[in-house]
Tab-separated table of C-alpha atoms and ligand atoms in Angstrom:
chain	number	residue	atom	x	y	z
A	1	MET	CA	-0.492	23.306	-3.318
A	2	ILE	CA	2.144	22.526	-6.190
A	3	ASN	CA	4.368	19.464	-5.245
A	4	ASP	CA	5.862	18.771	-8.748
A	5	ALA	CA	9.360	18.627	-7.255
A	6	SER	CA	8.341	15.978	-4.650
A	7	SER	CA	6.482	13.818	-7.143
A	8	ALA	CA	9.588	13.736	-9.361
A	9	ALA	CA	12.027	13.167	-6.143
A	10	PHE	CA	9.558	10.218	-5.154
A	11	GLU	CA	9.661	8.740	-8.633
A	12	ARG	CA	13.300	8.702	-8.348
A	13	ALA	CA	13.690	7.444	-4.988
A	14	GLN	CA	11.161	4.479	-5.593
A	15	ALA	CA	13.682	3.008	-8.223
A	16	LEU	CA	16.301	3.407	-5.632
A	17	LEU	CA	14.971	2.689	-2.134
A	18	PRO	CA	12.113	0.474	-1.286
A	19	GLY	CA	9.113	2.436	-1.562
A	20	GLY	CA	10.885	5.413	-1.995
A	21	VAL	CA	11.853	5.578	1.821
A	22	ASN	CA	14.242	4.541	4.668
A	23	SER	CA	11.335	4.145	7.077
A	24	PRO	CA	7.667	3.062	5.735
A	25	VAL	CA	5.373	5.511	7.444
A	26	ARG	CA	7.275	8.208	5.736
A	27	ALA	CA	6.013	6.811	2.323
A	28	PHE	CA	2.249	8.080	2.960
A	29	ARG	CA	0.653	4.618	2.208
A	30	GLY	CA	-1.584	5.353	5.348
A	31	VAL	CA	-2.977	8.397	3.685
A	32	GLY	CA	-2.396	8.122	-0.029
A	33	GLY	CA	-0.673	10.776	-2.203
A	34	VAL	CA	3.087	11.996	-2.668
A	35	PRO	CA	4.951	12.294	0.436
A	36	ARG	CA	6.840	15.757	0.930
A	37	PHE	CA	10.483	15.827	0.218
A	38	ILE	CA	11.947	18.270	2.696
A	39	ASP	CA	14.403	21.065	1.712
A	40	ARG	CA	14.968	22.286	5.304
A	41	GLY	CA	13.470	23.186	8.667
A	42	ALA	CA	13.383	26.371	10.779
A	43	GLY	CA	11.617	26.521	14.392
A	44	ALA	CA	8.160	25.338	13.840
A	45	TYR	CA	8.243	25.310	9.925
A	46	LEU	CA	9.102	22.525	7.689
A	47	TYR	CA	10.047	23.534	3.828
A	48	ASP	CA	9.715	21.256	1.014
A	49	ILE	CA	11.389	21.150	-2.279
A	50	ASP	CA	8.642	22.794	-4.016
A	51	GLY	CA	9.085	25.674	-1.632
A	52	ASN	CA	5.946	25.273	0.463
A	53	GLN	CA	5.772	26.125	4.205
A	54	TYR	CA	4.152	23.862	6.798
A	55	ILE	CA	3.581	24.048	10.732
A	56	ASP	CA	5.444	20.743	11.586
A	57	TYR	CA	3.729	18.513	14.367
A	58	VAL	CA	5.658	15.828	13.457
A	59	LEU	CA	9.115	17.245	14.635
A	60	SER	CA	11.207	14.373	13.125
A	61	TRP	CA	8.660	12.019	15.217
A	62	GLY	CA	9.527	13.544	18.631
A	63	PRO	CA	13.010	14.643	18.859
A	64	LEU	CA	12.644	18.340	18.132
A	65	ILE	CA	11.138	19.368	21.281
A	66	LEU	CA	13.105	23.035	20.530
A	67	GLY	CA	11.971	23.029	16.935
A	68	HIS	CA	13.945	22.721	14.113
A	69	ALA	CA	17.572	23.964	13.657
A	70	TYR	CA	17.564	25.191	17.152
A	71	PRO	CA	20.603	28.053	17.448
A	72	ALA	CA	22.584	26.576	20.546
A	73	VAL	CA	21.931	22.911	19.348
A	74	VAL	CA	23.191	23.820	15.952
A	75	GLU	CA	26.102	25.602	17.491
A	76	ALA	CA	27.211	23.040	19.650
A	77	ILE	CA	26.988	20.514	17.071
A	78	CYS	CA	29.207	22.786	14.638
A	79	VAL	CA	31.905	23.241	17.441
A	80	GLN	CA	31.998	19.568	18.188
A	81	ALA	CA	32.182	18.559	14.285
A	82	GLN	CA	35.337	20.658	14.050
A	83	ARG	CA	36.776	18.781	16.980
A	84	GLY	CA	36.129	15.249	15.506
A	85	THR	CA	32.859	13.458	14.661
A	86	SER	CA	33.480	10.020	16.305
A	87	PHE	CA	36.164	8.535	18.291
A	88	GLY	CA	35.093	5.277	19.238
A	89	ALA	CA	36.923	5.550	22.525
A	90	PRO	CA	35.137	7.281	25.655
A	91	THR	CA	34.731	10.995	26.012
A	92	GLU	CA	33.564	13.324	29.080
A	93	LEU	CA	30.676	14.151	26.883
A	94	GLU	CA	29.095	10.788	27.723
A	95	SER	CA	29.097	11.142	31.164
A	96	GLU	CA	27.845	14.742	31.113
A	97	LEU	CA	24.601	13.505	29.337
A	98	ALA	CA	24.437	10.563	31.654
A	99	GLU	CA	24.256	13.070	34.634
A	100	LEU	CA	21.540	14.978	32.983
A	101	VAL	CA	19.462	12.078	32.235
A	102	ILE	CA	20.147	10.421	35.806
A	103	ALA	CA	18.984	13.850	37.376
A	104	ALA	CA	15.830	13.791	35.114
A	105	VAL	CA	14.465	10.489	34.979
A	106	PRO	CA	13.636	9.602	38.245
A	107	SER	CA	14.222	5.415	38.267
A	108	VAL	CA	17.468	5.568	36.363
A	109	GLU	CA	20.714	5.355	38.120
A	110	MET	CA	22.722	4.066	35.322
A	111	VAL	CA	22.648	4.489	31.752
A	112	ARG	CA	23.977	2.939	28.556
A	113	PHE	CA	23.912	5.046	25.258
A	114	VAL	CA	23.077	3.476	21.973
A	115	SER	CA	21.900	4.602	18.849
A	116	SER	CA	18.594	4.012	18.036
A	117	GLY	CA	15.297	3.285	20.043
A	118	THR	CA	15.308	-0.046	18.238
A	119	GLU	CA	18.628	-0.980	19.921
A	120	ALA	CA	17.556	0.442	23.548
A	121	THR	CA	14.533	-1.898	23.576
A	122	MET	CA	16.328	-4.968	22.346
A	123	SER	CA	19.197	-4.489	24.704
A	124	ALA	CA	16.507	-3.508	27.476
A	125	ILE	CA	15.112	-6.953	27.045
A	126	ARG	CA	18.249	-9.003	26.754
A	127	LEU	CA	19.176	-7.448	30.045
A	128	ALA	CA	16.147	-8.406	31.830
A	129	ARG	CA	16.503	-11.981	30.533
A	130	ALA	CA	20.068	-11.953	32.015
A	131	TYR	CA	19.128	-10.467	35.198
A	132	THR	CA	16.045	-12.803	35.909
A	133	GLN	CA	17.151	-16.045	34.277
A	134	ARG	CA	13.670	-16.183	32.675
A	135	GLU	CA	12.631	-16.040	28.821
A	136	LYS	CA	9.426	-14.854	28.331
A	137	ILE	CA	8.126	-11.088	28.084
A	138	ILE	CA	5.060	-9.489	27.972
A	139	LYS	CA	4.203	-6.734	25.267
A	140	PHE	CA	0.924	-5.011	24.367
A	141	GLU	CA	-1.393	-4.863	21.444
A	142	GLY	CA	-0.624	-1.738	19.468
A	143	CYS	CA	2.597	-0.640	21.261
A	144	TYR	CA	5.804	-0.544	19.018
A	145	HIS	CA	9.164	-1.132	20.415
A	146	GLY	CA	11.280	-0.607	17.199
A	147	HIS	CA	11.801	-3.590	14.644
A	148	ALA	CA	13.816	-6.048	16.458
A	149	ASP	CA	12.365	-9.751	15.928
A	150	PRO	CA	10.807	-10.222	19.285
A	151	PHE	CA	8.444	-7.289	19.241
A	152	LEU	CA	7.106	-7.766	16.019
A	153	VAL	CA	3.913	-9.471	17.169
A	154	GLN	CA	0.870	-7.053	17.295
A	155	ALA	CA	2.902	-4.236	16.667
A	156	GLY	CA	1.820	-0.278	15.901
A	157	SER	CA	3.318	2.237	14.040
A	158	GLY	CA	4.391	1.447	10.254
A	159	VAL	CA	3.076	-2.249	10.726
A	160	ALA	CA	-0.151	-0.831	11.972
A	161	THR	CA	-0.312	1.547	9.161
A	162	LEU	CA	0.326	-0.943	6.423
A	163	GLY	CA	-2.065	-3.435	8.195
A	164	LEU	CA	0.685	-6.093	7.901
A	165	PRO	CA	0.668	-9.514	9.341
A	166	ASP	CA	3.692	-9.926	11.737
A	167	SER	CA	6.569	-9.522	9.566
A	168	PRO	CA	7.889	-12.312	7.385
A	169	GLY	CA	11.490	-13.198	8.245
A	170	VAL	CA	10.952	-13.108	11.736
A	171	LEU	CA	11.293	-16.610	12.943
A	172	LYS	CA	8.454	-18.306	15.153
A	173	SER	CA	11.383	-19.057	17.404
A	174	ALA	CA	11.867	-15.463	17.801
A	175	THR	CA	8.541	-14.821	19.109
A	176	SER	CA	7.742	-17.775	20.989
A	177	ASN	CA	8.562	-16.182	24.114
A	178	THR	CA	6.521	-12.782	23.272
A	179	LEU	CA	3.430	-12.823	25.241
A	180	THR	CA	0.605	-9.792	24.196
A	181	ALA	CA	-2.130	-8.615	26.064
A	182	PRO	CA	-4.712	-5.532	25.447
A	183	PHE	CA	-3.306	-2.012	26.457
A	184	ASN	CA	-5.272	-0.866	29.621
A	185	ASP	CA	-6.489	-4.414	30.922
A	186	LEU	CA	-4.988	-5.451	34.143
A	187	ASP	CA	-6.857	-8.768	34.431
A	188	ALA	CA	-5.303	-9.897	30.936
A	189	VAL	CA	-1.948	-9.368	32.429
A	190	GLU	CA	-2.573	-11.170	35.532
A	191	ALA	CA	-3.781	-14.277	33.450
A	192	LEU	CA	-0.655	-14.156	31.450
A	193	PHE	CA	1.524	-14.267	34.582
A	194	LYS	CA	-0.500	-16.991	36.137
A	195	ALA	CA	-0.456	-19.030	33.136
A	196	ASN	CA	3.520	-18.503	32.572
A	197	ALA	CA	4.357	-18.503	36.361
A	198	ASP	CA	7.948	-17.925	36.975
A	199	GLN	CA	8.866	-17.694	33.358
A	200	VAL	CA	8.349	-13.904	32.702
A	201	ALA	CA	11.244	-11.928	32.640
A	202	ALA	CA	9.875	-8.356	31.787
A	203	LEU	CA	6.826	-6.679	30.941
A	204	VAL	CA	7.569	-3.720	28.637
A	205	ILE	CA	5.456	-1.080	27.514
A	206	GLU	CA	5.005	2.382	26.307
A	207	PRO	CA	3.596	4.106	29.429
A	208	VAL	CA	1.428	6.167	27.026
A	209	ALA	CA	1.096	4.478	23.574
A	210	GLY	CA	2.268	6.513	20.801
A	211	ASN	CA	2.184	3.941	18.178
A	212	MET	CA	-1.524	3.034	17.839
A	213	GLY	CA	-2.311	6.696	17.543
A	214	PHE	CA	-1.827	8.468	21.032
A	215	VAL	CA	-3.847	6.489	23.796
A	216	LEU	CA	-3.515	7.058	27.549
A	217	PRO	CA	-3.193	4.750	30.311
A	218	ARG	CA	-6.273	4.566	32.577
A	219	GLU	CA	-5.969	5.899	36.259
A	220	GLY	CA	-4.152	2.942	38.139
A	221	TYR	CA	-3.186	0.955	34.972
A	222	LEU	CA	0.422	1.610	35.414
A	223	ALA	CA	0.678	1.150	39.170
A	224	GLY	CA	-1.202	-2.047	38.730
A	225	LEU	CA	1.353	-3.332	36.304
A	226	ARG	CA	3.975	-2.334	38.909
A	227	GLN	CA	2.260	-4.494	41.407
A	228	LEU	CA	1.746	-7.365	38.879
A	229	CYS	CA	5.434	-7.259	38.105
A	230	ASP	CA	6.513	-7.143	41.829
A	231	GLN	CA	4.258	-10.186	42.665
A	232	HIS	CA	5.549	-12.335	39.869
A	233	GLY	CA	9.226	-11.467	40.052
A	234	ALA	CA	9.253	-9.677	36.600
A	235	LEU	CA	11.027	-6.409	35.682
A	236	LEU	CA	8.906	-3.549	34.663
A	237	ILE	CA	10.206	-1.908	31.351
A	238	PHE	CA	8.910	1.439	30.191
A	239	ASP	CA	9.811	2.306	26.567
A	240	GLU	CA	9.872	5.998	26.796
A	241	VAL	CA	11.606	6.557	23.568
A	242	MET	CA	8.720	8.640	22.797
A	243	THR	CA	7.562	9.962	26.166
A	244	GLY	CA	10.730	10.382	27.687
A	245	PHE	CA	11.607	14.264	28.103
A	246	ARG	CA	8.089	14.771	26.375
A	247	VAL	CA	5.232	14.249	28.502
A	248	ALA	CA	7.463	15.486	31.303
A	249	TYR	CA	10.931	16.269	31.842
A	250	GLY	CA	11.140	13.034	33.751
A	251	GLY	CA	8.887	11.252	31.242
A	252	ALA	CA	5.931	9.055	31.895
A	253	GLN	CA	7.063	7.758	35.107
A	254	ALA	CA	7.311	11.212	36.595
A	255	TYR	CA	4.254	12.111	35.181
A	256	PHE	CA	2.507	9.184	36.675
A	257	ASN	CA	4.615	8.529	39.450
A	258	VAL	CA	4.931	4.768	38.622
A	259	MET	CA	8.858	3.809	38.543
A	260	PRO	CA	9.896	1.035	36.274
A	261	ASP	CA	13.068	-1.142	36.814
A	262	LEU	CA	14.551	-0.624	33.185
A	263	THR	CA	13.724	2.781	30.615
A	264	CYS	CA	14.373	3.016	27.413
A	265	LEU	CA	14.878	6.356	25.856
A	266	GLY	CA	15.600	7.765	22.463
A	267	LYS	CA	14.529	10.846	20.260
A	268	VAL	CA	14.812	13.803	22.472
A	269	VAL	CA	17.684	12.542	24.242
A	270	GLY	CA	19.694	12.878	21.008
A	271	GLY	CA	18.171	16.254	20.416
A	272	GLY	CA	17.617	15.207	16.750
A	273	LEU	CA	20.961	13.308	16.163
A	274	PRO	CA	20.888	9.596	16.224
A	275	ALA	CA	21.171	8.428	20.171
A	276	ALA	CA	19.219	6.396	22.430
A	277	ALA	CA	19.717	4.764	25.775
A	278	TYR	CA	18.607	2.198	28.299
A	279	GLY	CA	19.032	2.717	31.977
A	280	GLY	CA	17.564	1.655	35.513
A	281	ARG	CA	18.623	0.373	38.812
A	282	ARG	CA	22.350	0.409	39.367
A	283	GLU	CA	22.222	-3.485	40.523
A	284	ILE	CA	20.778	-4.211	36.882
A	285	MET	CA	22.655	-2.070	34.772
A	286	GLN	CA	25.930	-3.511	36.432
A	287	GLN	CA	25.071	-6.355	34.448
A	288	VAL	CA	25.781	-4.884	31.070
A	289	ALA	CA	29.375	-5.754	29.579
A	290	PRO	CA	32.096	-4.963	30.505
A	291	ALA	CA	30.712	-4.542	34.220
A	292	GLY	CA	28.897	-7.605	33.740
A	293	SER	CA	28.369	-10.440	31.223
A	294	MET	CA	25.238	-9.248	29.049
A	295	TYR	CA	26.965	-8.455	26.109
A	296	GLN	CA	25.858	-5.046	23.880
A	297	ALA	CA	28.257	-2.851	21.871
A	298	GLY	CA	28.018	-0.258	18.791
A	299	THR	CA	30.673	1.637	17.060
A	300	LEU	CA	28.650	4.997	17.019
A	301	SER	CA	27.386	4.775	20.617
A	302	GLY	CA	27.879	7.931	22.730
A	303	ASN	CA	28.742	9.726	19.478
A	304	PRO	CA	29.962	13.066	20.346
A	305	LEU	CA	28.154	14.967	18.029
A	306	ALA	CA	24.738	13.187	19.401
A	307	MET	CA	25.942	13.917	22.838
A	308	VAL	CA	26.522	17.506	22.468
A	309	ALA	CA	22.926	17.698	20.564
A	310	GLY	CA	21.399	15.803	23.562
A	311	ILE	CA	23.120	17.907	26.292
A	312	GLN	CA	22.256	21.260	24.962
A	313	THR	CA	18.643	19.920	24.172
A	314	LEU	CA	18.277	18.669	27.859
A	315	ARG	CA	19.901	22.097	29.187
A	316	GLU	CA	17.410	24.103	27.672
A	317	ILE	CA	14.093	21.820	28.515
A	318	ALA	CA	15.075	21.498	32.031
A	319	LYS	CA	12.860	24.093	33.460
A	320	PRO	CA	9.195	23.769	34.832
A	321	GLU	CA	8.180	26.929	32.951
A	322	VAL	CA	9.090	24.763	29.346
A	323	PHE	CA	6.677	22.077	30.261
A	324	GLU	CA	3.907	24.212	31.461
A	325	ARG	CA	3.789	26.137	28.117
A	326	LEU	CA	3.897	23.045	26.113
A	327	THR	CA	1.334	21.519	27.936
A	328	GLY	CA	-0.876	24.756	27.585
A	329	VAL	CA	-0.045	24.564	23.803
A	330	THR	CA	-1.343	20.924	23.664
A	331	SER	CA	-4.410	21.544	25.632
A	332	THR	CA	-5.394	24.529	23.279
A	333	LEU	CA	-4.831	22.212	20.208
A	334	CYS	CA	-6.955	19.603	21.455
A	335	GLN	CA	-9.604	21.841	22.333
A	336	GLY	CA	-9.496	23.811	19.453
A	337	PHE	CA	-9.707	20.397	17.220
A	338	TRP	CA	-12.291	18.842	19.416
A	339	LYS	CA	-14.770	21.870	19.223
A	340	ALA	CA	-14.160	22.434	15.285
A	341	ALA	CA	-15.139	18.607	14.907
A	342	PHE	CA	-17.946	18.892	17.206
A	343	LYS	CA	-19.236	22.245	15.272
A	344	ASN	CA	-19.040	19.862	12.055
A	345	GLY	CA	-20.983	17.082	13.682
A	346	ILE	CA	-17.723	14.830	13.237
A	347	PRO	CA	-17.024	11.952	15.963
A	348	PHE	CA	-13.712	12.919	17.245
A	349	GLN	CA	-11.415	12.045	20.275
A	350	ALA	CA	-8.447	14.226	21.361
A	351	HIS	CA	-5.936	12.843	23.832
A	352	LYS	CA	-2.807	14.942	25.392
A	353	ALA	CA	-0.117	14.708	27.941
A	354	GLY	CA	2.592	17.343	28.265
A	355	SER	CA	4.153	18.098	24.849
A	356	MET	CA	2.350	15.042	23.152
A	357	TRP	CA	-1.047	14.776	21.458
A	358	GLY	CA	-3.228	12.802	19.150
A	359	PHE	CA	-6.752	12.314	17.891
A	360	PHE	CA	-8.948	10.008	16.565
A	361	PHE	CA	-12.138	10.066	14.355
A	362	ALA	CA	-14.133	7.999	16.520
A	363	ALA	CA	-17.445	8.167	18.625
A	364	ASP	CA	-16.386	6.175	21.425
A	365	GLU	CA	-13.363	6.098	23.823
A	366	VAL	CA	-10.147	4.957	22.242
A	367	TYR	CA	-8.386	2.812	25.088
A	368	ASP	CA	-6.605	0.198	23.304
A	369	PHE	CA	-5.621	-1.169	19.971
A	370	THR	CA	-8.852	-2.964	18.944
A	371	SER	CA	-10.818	0.331	19.740
A	372	ALA	CA	-7.957	2.335	17.982
A	373	LYS	CA	-8.365	0.488	14.898
A	374	ARG	CA	-12.211	1.089	14.820
A	375	ALA	CA	-11.481	4.786	14.260
A	376	ASP	CA	-12.336	6.101	10.714
A	377	THR	CA	-9.049	5.968	8.703
A	378	VAL	CA	-10.443	6.962	5.698
A	379	MET	CA	-11.790	10.428	7.198
A	380	PHE	CA	-8.188	10.743	8.930
A	381	GLY	CA	-6.626	10.722	5.347
A	382	LYS	CA	-8.992	13.161	4.114
A	383	PHE	CA	-8.359	15.524	7.079
A	384	PHE	CA	-4.516	14.912	6.956
A	385	HIS	CA	-4.456	16.157	3.090
A	386	ALA	CA	-7.052	18.997	3.806
A	387	MET	CA	-4.544	20.387	6.814
A	388	LEU	CA	-1.678	19.589	4.346
A	389	GLU	CA	-2.989	21.795	1.665
A	390	GLN	CA	-3.432	24.529	4.377
A	391	GLY	CA	0.112	24.251	5.396
A	392	VAL	CA	0.188	21.980	8.609
A	393	TYR	CA	1.979	18.910	8.647
A	394	LEU	CA	0.474	15.978	10.873
A	395	ALA	CA	1.784	12.399	10.701
A	396	PRO	CA	0.729	10.649	7.712
A	397	SER	CA	-1.117	7.824	9.781
A	398	GLN	CA	-3.484	7.367	12.495
A	399	PHE	CA	-1.680	5.202	14.301
A	400	GLU	CA	1.031	7.836	15.264
A	401	ALA	CA	1.293	10.699	17.704
A	402	ALA	CA	1.823	14.365	17.209
A	403	PHE	CA	4.204	16.833	19.226
A	404	VAL	CA	4.741	20.424	19.973
A	405	SER	CA	7.917	22.506	20.285
A	406	THR	CA	8.881	25.525	21.956
A	407	ALA	CA	8.888	27.142	18.593
A	408	HIS	CA	5.023	26.502	18.339
A	409	THR	CA	3.801	30.346	19.312
A	410	ASP	CA	0.250	31.104	20.187
A	411	GLU	CA	-0.119	32.576	16.845
A	412	LEU	CA	1.181	29.289	14.831
A	413	VAL	CA	-1.448	27.311	17.060
A	414	ALA	CA	-4.252	29.515	16.589
A	415	GLN	CA	-3.257	29.562	12.830
A	416	THR	CA	-3.297	25.640	13.070
A	417	ILE	CA	-6.961	25.679	14.715
A	418	ASN	CA	-8.399	27.842	12.104
A	419	ALA	CA	-6.749	24.986	9.544
A	420	ALA	CA	-8.414	22.249	11.213
A	421	GLN	CA	-12.053	24.523	11.446
A	422	ALA	CA	-11.677	24.505	7.580
A	423	ALA	CA	-10.241	21.228	7.099
A	424	PHE	CA	-13.283	19.531	9.240
A	425	ALA	CA	-15.606	21.836	7.233
A	426	SER	CA	-14.463	20.514	3.992
A	427	ILE	CA	-14.416	16.777	4.885
A	428	ARG	CA	-17.850	16.591	6.458
A	429	SER	CA	-19.792	14.605	3.830
B	1	HOZ	N1	8.585	4.285	13.694
B	1	HOZ	C1	8.458	5.946	13.601
B	1	HOZ	C2	7.225	6.457	14.106
B	1	HOZ	N2	6.682	6.008	15.678
B	1	HOZ	C3	8.761	6.466	12.127
B	1	HOZ	C4	10.151	6.710	12.235
B	1	HOZ	C5	10.377	7.584	10.833
B	1	HOZ	O1	9.910	7.179	9.881
B	1	HOZ	O2	11.019	8.307	10.498
């Protein structure tokens, strides 16, 4: 596969942008080689500037549940763009998207729109601290909640991909109130609550982890966290930036039937444009300014282009048959990959929930960050490149998740499994 144009574009970008990118994982440091520079996307396909076509399982890291350039979303954006792209004043579009979010996500009674997942999570913990009048938070090793200072402790995603220590520039005082526990370990959480009695404002978790690879909660784990939060007077925050409208229309809370106090949303809620949100119980949300005194604001919050993209996207996917189909697609992919790996004698684990999935080159169960880090990242890199060569675009890191869209047809899925068979055979040592 020729990538001369991408190589030249990367050269140019590296002189202009740190590492040649605007978000670290895109630089392919986790897998080596030249990141593909994208020309355009259509449905399930991405096209790079060398003219190569890929079946895309990154989908802009999750938002594009309808695939690239879905006609009704594009149309809604174009119509809105002609009416104005930003007003810095309220529009009815914000209430329209809020109604859709509140109807979809069971625990959300009120919502505040922001522009990125990072903003949503940092605002949610500020709100939890304001509401409980407590300072500490509990997060989980390998979970990633954006790049705000208090969360950059044992973080997943790019921090894990690059094997970075907790980031320089983050003051000790900013993280001194962040406690960490291993994912899927209730006893560790209980011990933290006991050791920090009446001090924990909130426990924040990706209910299905998508930033240490894709790792499912064990049965009863989320319900156990709910119980511990109730016992110790802390709020439970689900970071559903990735899982929201993805593992089910109502997110992981609907999928597992465990209700958090606050929910962070992003990605799908903006339909591929920069929108995110935090929301939850009315009584808590009423503390956000100007209804209450917890301050948080943003010039582009509730941006009309992002609102119409979100509205159109949610309308299109708010049908049970959409999720049945997406769930079937991830099952077929996981089974197909697993069988192909098994046939080639390669240790392999695949996980799925709704329209999200992921895999590890590991013989033993992956259930937390430590077991995820034991997976063979060298093998992952070889597999990634073998798939890329065959026109399948996966996340360029072991510590990310994969996604599907409504544009991934049975034929494309079969083509992907055939590519995986060939890729496993080629990397077998
Ligand atoms: N943090 C994102 C994945 N979990 C990566 C975002 C991007 O590079 O666009």
